[in-house]
mmCIF file of C-alpha atoms and ligand atoms in Angstrom:
data_model
loop_
_atom_site.group_PDB
_atom_site.id
_atom_site.type_symbol
_atom_site.label_atom_id
_atom_site.label_comp_id
_atom_site.label_asym_id
_atom_site.label_seq_id
_atom_site.Cartn_x
_atom_site.Cartn_y
_atom_site.Cartn_z
ATOM 1 C CA LEU A 1 0.010 0.033 0.041
ATOM 2 C CA SER A 2 2.803 2.487 0.674
ATOM 3 C CA GLY A 3 4.578 2.196 -2.450
ATOM 4 C CA PHE A 4 1.200 2.272 -4.328
ATOM 5 C CA LEU A 5 0.145 5.490 -2.524
ATOM 6 C CA LYS A 6 3.613 7.207 -3.050
ATOM 7 C CA GLU A 7 3.356 6.428 -6.775
ATOM 8 C CA THR A 8 -0.314 8.114 -7.363
ATOM 9 C CA ILE A 9 1.158 11.173 -5.488
ATOM 10 C CA ASN A 10 3.995 11.259 -7.611
ATOM 11 C CA ASN A 11 2.050 10.933 -10.957
ATOM 12 C CA ASN A 12 0.212 14.059 -9.914
ATOM 13 C CA ILE A 13 3.411 16.338 -8.795
ATOM 14 C CA LEU A 14 3.862 18.087 -12.357
ATOM 15 C CA THR A 15 0.071 19.080 -12.616
ATOM 16 C CA ALA A 16 0.234 20.357 -9.315
ATOM 17 C CA GLN A 17 3.415 22.253 -9.911
ATOM 18 C CA ALA A 18 2.099 23.960 -13.065
ATOM 19 C CA LYS A 19 -0.363 25.714 -10.468
ATOM 20 C CA LYS A 20 2.361 26.216 -7.991
ATOM 21 C CA ILE A 21 0.725 23.776 -5.677
ATOM 22 C CA ARG A 22 2.901 21.408 -3.577
ATOM 23 C CA ILE A 23 1.791 17.995 -2.557
ATOM 24 C CA ALA A 24 3.303 16.340 0.508
ATOM 25 C CA GLY A 25 2.701 12.563 1.306
ATOM 26 C CA GLU A 26 2.455 11.549 4.904
ATOM 27 C CA ILE A 27 2.525 7.768 4.238
ATOM 28 C CA PRO A 28 3.919 5.433 6.767
ATOM 29 C CA SER A 29 6.317 3.085 5.159
ATOM 30 C CA ASP A 30 5.040 -0.061 7.044
ATOM 31 C CA LEU A 31 1.644 -0.087 5.750
ATOM 32 C CA PRO A 32 0.149 -3.647 5.366
ATOM 33 C CA GLU A 33 -0.503 -5.336 2.188
ATOM 34 C CA LEU A 34 -4.100 -5.070 0.943
ATOM 35 C CA GLU A 35 -6.188 -7.057 -1.473
ATOM 36 C CA ILE A 36 -7.535 -4.294 -3.798
ATOM 37 C CA ASP A 37 -8.478 -3.560 -7.179
ATOM 38 C CA GLU A 38 -5.197 -1.344 -7.881
ATOM 39 C CA ARG A 39 -6.457 0.312 -11.091
ATOM 40 C CA ARG A 40 -9.725 1.252 -9.352
ATOM 41 C CA ILE A 41 -8.442 2.468 -6.131
ATOM 42 C CA ASN A 42 -5.703 4.402 -8.055
ATOM 43 C CA GLN A 43 -8.756 6.114 -9.669
ATOM 44 C CA VAL A 44 -10.164 6.935 -6.285
ATOM 45 C CA LEU A 45 -7.083 8.648 -5.081
ATOM 46 C CA ASP A 46 -6.190 10.210 -8.422
ATOM 47 C CA ASN A 47 -9.761 11.848 -8.229
ATOM 48 C CA PHE A 48 -9.198 13.197 -4.859
ATOM 49 C CA ILE A 49 -5.800 14.573 -5.782
ATOM 50 C CA THR A 50 -6.792 16.089 -9.107
ATOM 51 C CA ASN A 51 -9.833 17.749 -7.541
ATOM 52 C CA ALA A 52 -7.594 19.326 -4.777
ATOM 53 C CA ILE A 53 -5.562 20.735 -7.564
ATOM 54 C CA LYS A 54 -8.368 21.739 -9.977
ATOM 55 C CA PHE A 55 -10.350 23.524 -6.949
ATOM 56 C CA SER A 56 -7.235 25.183 -5.096
ATOM 57 C CA SER A 57 -5.521 28.223 -5.988
ATOM 58 C CA GLU A 58 -1.683 28.988 -6.628
ATOM 59 C CA ASP A 59 0.738 28.731 -3.813
ATOM 60 C CA THR A 60 -1.268 26.343 -1.720
ATOM 61 C CA LYS A 61 -0.449 22.904 -0.383
ATOM 62 C CA ILE A 62 -1.766 19.514 -0.564
ATOM 63 C CA ILE A 63 -1.279 16.711 1.855
ATOM 64 C CA VAL A 64 -2.142 13.075 1.313
ATOM 65 C CA LYS A 65 -2.203 11.225 4.483
ATOM 66 C CA ALA A 66 -2.542 7.559 5.298
ATOM 67 C CA GLU A 67 -3.216 6.226 8.828
ATOM 68 C CA ILE A 68 -4.437 2.894 10.382
ATOM 69 C CA ILE A 69 -7.583 3.348 12.386
ATOM 70 C CA ASP A 70 -8.569 0.189 14.244
ATOM 71 C CA ASP A 71 -9.130 -2.374 11.484
ATOM 72 C CA MET A 72 -9.110 0.028 8.395
ATOM 73 C CA VAL A 73 -6.719 2.274 6.560
ATOM 74 C CA LYS A 74 -7.932 5.734 6.193
ATOM 75 C CA ILE A 75 -6.510 7.742 3.136
ATOM 76 C CA SER A 76 -7.078 11.652 3.376
ATOM 77 C CA VAL A 77 -6.454 14.334 0.707
ATOM 78 C CA ILE A 78 -6.322 17.615 2.450
ATOM 79 C CA ASP A 79 -6.251 21.039 0.576
ATOM 80 C CA GLN A 80 -6.061 24.728 1.128
ATOM 81 C CA GLY A 81 -8.641 25.460 -1.526
ATOM 82 C CA GLN A 82 -12.039 27.209 -1.643
ATOM 83 C CA GLY A 83 -13.914 24.909 0.519
ATOM 84 C CA ILE A 84 -17.319 23.777 -0.065
ATOM 85 C CA PRO A 85 -20.606 25.634 1.347
ATOM 86 C CA ASP A 86 -22.312 23.475 4.012
ATOM 87 C CA GLU A 87 -25.730 23.117 2.238
ATOM 88 C CA GLU A 88 -23.989 21.985 -1.214
ATOM 89 C CA GLN A 89 -21.833 19.216 0.472
ATOM 90 C CA VAL A 90 -24.877 16.753 0.163
ATOM 91 C CA LYS A 91 -24.874 16.378 -3.366
ATOM 92 C CA LEU A 92 -20.947 15.802 -3.566
ATOM 93 C CA PHE A 93 -20.963 12.096 -4.067
ATOM 94 C CA SER A 94 -24.023 12.051 -6.557
ATOM 95 C CA GLU A 95 -23.802 11.815 -10.272
ATOM 96 C CA PHE A 96 -23.322 15.579 -12.115
ATOM 97 C CA GLY A 97 -23.235 16.700 -8.459
ATOM 98 C CA LYS A 98 -21.151 19.902 -9.121
ATOM 99 C CA THR A 99 -21.143 22.696 -6.748
ATOM 100 C CA SER A 100 -20.772 26.348 -6.780
ATOM 101 C CA VAL A 101 -17.091 26.023 -6.452
ATOM 102 C CA ARG A 102 -15.508 26.061 -9.942
ATOM 103 C CA PRO A 103 -11.995 25.134 -11.092
ATOM 104 C CA THR A 104 -9.429 27.758 -10.453
ATOM 105 C CA GLY A 105 -7.398 27.054 -14.038
ATOM 106 C CA GLY A 106 -10.205 26.560 -16.549
ATOM 107 C CA GLU A 107 -9.723 22.794 -15.931
ATOM 108 C CA LYS A 108 -12.988 20.768 -17.191
ATOM 109 C CA SER A 109 -15.453 19.721 -14.614
ATOM 110 C CA THR A 110 -18.074 17.026 -15.422
ATOM 111 C CA GLY A 111 -19.148 16.067 -11.805
ATOM 112 C CA LEU A 112 -18.871 12.294 -12.210
ATOM 113 C CA GLY A 113 -15.570 11.739 -10.442
ATOM 114 C CA LEU A 114 -16.760 11.467 -6.816
ATOM 115 C CA ALA A 115 -19.978 9.459 -7.609
ATOM 116 C CA ILE A 116 -17.538 6.826 -9.339
ATOM 117 C CA VAL A 117 -15.278 7.008 -6.347
ATOM 118 C CA LYS A 118 -18.253 6.282 -3.932
ATOM 119 C CA LYS A 119 -19.071 3.131 -5.784
ATOM 120 C CA ILE A 120 -15.589 1.703 -6.133
ATOM 121 C CA VAL A 121 -14.907 2.471 -2.439
ATOM 122 C CA ALA A 122 -18.308 0.759 -1.298
ATOM 123 C CA ALA A 123 -17.387 -2.145 -3.503
ATOM 124 C CA HIS A 124 -14.229 -2.453 -1.620
ATOM 125 C CA GLY A 125 -16.174 -2.368 1.780
ATOM 126 C CA GLY A 126 -14.933 1.044 2.638
ATOM 127 C CA GLU A 127 -16.553 4.517 3.072
ATOM 128 C CA VAL A 128 -15.980 7.941 1.720
ATOM 129 C CA GLY A 129 -16.442 11.244 3.653
ATOM 130 C CA VAL A 130 -15.534 14.952 3.391
ATOM 131 C CA LYS A 131 -14.974 17.739 5.821
ATOM 132 C CA SER A 132 -14.932 21.243 4.270
ATOM 133 C CA LYS A 133 -15.101 24.785 5.472
ATOM 134 C CA VAL A 134 -15.403 27.808 3.059
ATOM 135 C CA GLY A 135 -12.313 29.963 2.725
ATOM 136 C CA LYS A 136 -10.026 27.128 4.479
ATOM 137 C CA GLY A 137 -10.062 24.094 2.323
ATOM 138 C CA SER A 138 -11.252 20.570 2.019
ATOM 139 C CA THR A 139 -10.556 17.092 3.375
ATOM 140 C CA PHE A 140 -11.654 14.134 1.296
ATOM 141 C CA TYR A 141 -11.104 10.769 2.675
ATOM 142 C CA PHE A 142 -11.920 6.970 2.120
ATOM 143 C CA THR A 143 -11.320 4.033 4.129
ATOM 144 C CA LEU A 144 -10.482 0.392 3.257
ATOM 145 C CA PRO A 145 -10.835 -2.595 5.449
ATOM 146 C CA LEU A 146 -7.699 -4.252 6.329
HETATM 147 N N1 ATP B 1 -11.338 19.435 -3.166
HETATM 148 C C1 ATP B 1 -12.285 20.174 -3.576
HETATM 149 N N2 ATP B 1 -12.505 21.571 -3.322
HETATM 150 C C2 ATP B 1 -13.477 22.211 -3.653
HETATM 151 N N3 ATP B 1 -14.507 21.712 -4.304
HETATM 152 C C3 ATP B 1 -14.582 20.465 -4.616
HETATM 153 C C4 ATP B 1 -13.374 19.500 -4.382
HETATM 154 N N4 ATP B 1 -13.552 18.421 -4.887
HETATM 155 C C5 ATP B 1 -14.783 18.428 -5.442
HETATM 156 N N5 ATP B 1 -15.263 19.356 -5.360
HETATM 157 C C6 ATP B 1 -16.787 19.855 -5.706
HETATM 158 O O1 ATP B 1 -17.529 18.814 -6.293
HETATM 159 C C7 ATP B 1 -17.970 18.682 -7.393
HETATM 160 C C8 ATP B 1 -18.001 17.304 -7.846
HETATM 161 O O2 ATP B 1 -16.486 16.789 -7.755
HETATM 162 P P1 ATP B 1 -16.367 15.407 -8.844
HETATM 163 O O3 ATP B 1 -14.919 14.983 -8.830
HETATM 164 O O4 ATP B 1 -17.377 14.430 -8.849
HETATM 165 O O5 ATP B 1 -16.488 16.122 -10.476
HETATM 166 P P2 ATP B 1 -15.487 17.033 -11.252
HETATM 167 O O6 ATP B 1 -14.213 17.204 -10.762
HETATM 168 O O7 ATP B 1 -16.365 18.459 -11.353
HETATM 169 O O8 ATP B 1 -15.683 16.348 -12.646
HETATM 170 P P3 ATP B 1 -14.909 15.024 -12.951
HETATM 171 O O9 ATP B 1 -14.403 14.345 -11.725
HETATM 172 O O10 ATP B 1 -15.957 14.122 -13.462
HETATM 173 O O11 ATP B 1 -13.830 15.295 -13.959
HETATM 174 C C9 ATP B 1 -16.996 19.580 -8.305
HETATM 175 O O12 ATP B 1 -17.514 19.983 -9.375
HETATM 176 C C10 ATP B 1 -16.692 20.669 -7.194
HETATM 177 O O13 ATP B 1 -17.596 21.619 -7.187
HETATM 178 MG MG1 MG B 2 -13.109 15.316 -10.109
#
């Protein structure tokens, strides 16, 4: 899991750099092995990271954190972007669930990424969630059972 997560982070560094955004990984090197659909979980983390880049402005930082909590691993992507208004957060993981928060660099936004993410994580027996505050940033996370 450790190497896999670090690789997904590395694949996004250049896109982030183009917007002067720094990505830091807080990934313990001793995470256990997990039986997952690697391509699909990569898609999950990649959507979280590309969203963080897409909806943040220049000179901000993104942290990708992995931690073991009880019998699961929790993977969080923490940004210093625009944040999402409370009343709009309910539609986040639904199809075409775009919010009033728009991309900062003219990137394309379909509103499908998070709906797919939710299905992939559920199929792995995990959960998705978000914590967000307007003007402060957002934390999107998912869990996977160990
Ligand atoms: N990190 C974030 N900060 C602020 N808003 C976000 C963030 N991630 C998602 N959103 C909001 O949630 C909406 C849904 O995200 P989702 O990933 O499903 O779609 P998208 O990124 O717009 O398009 P797609 O992923 O299909 O290319 C976004 O349009 C945006 O309004
Ligand atoms: Mg997306």
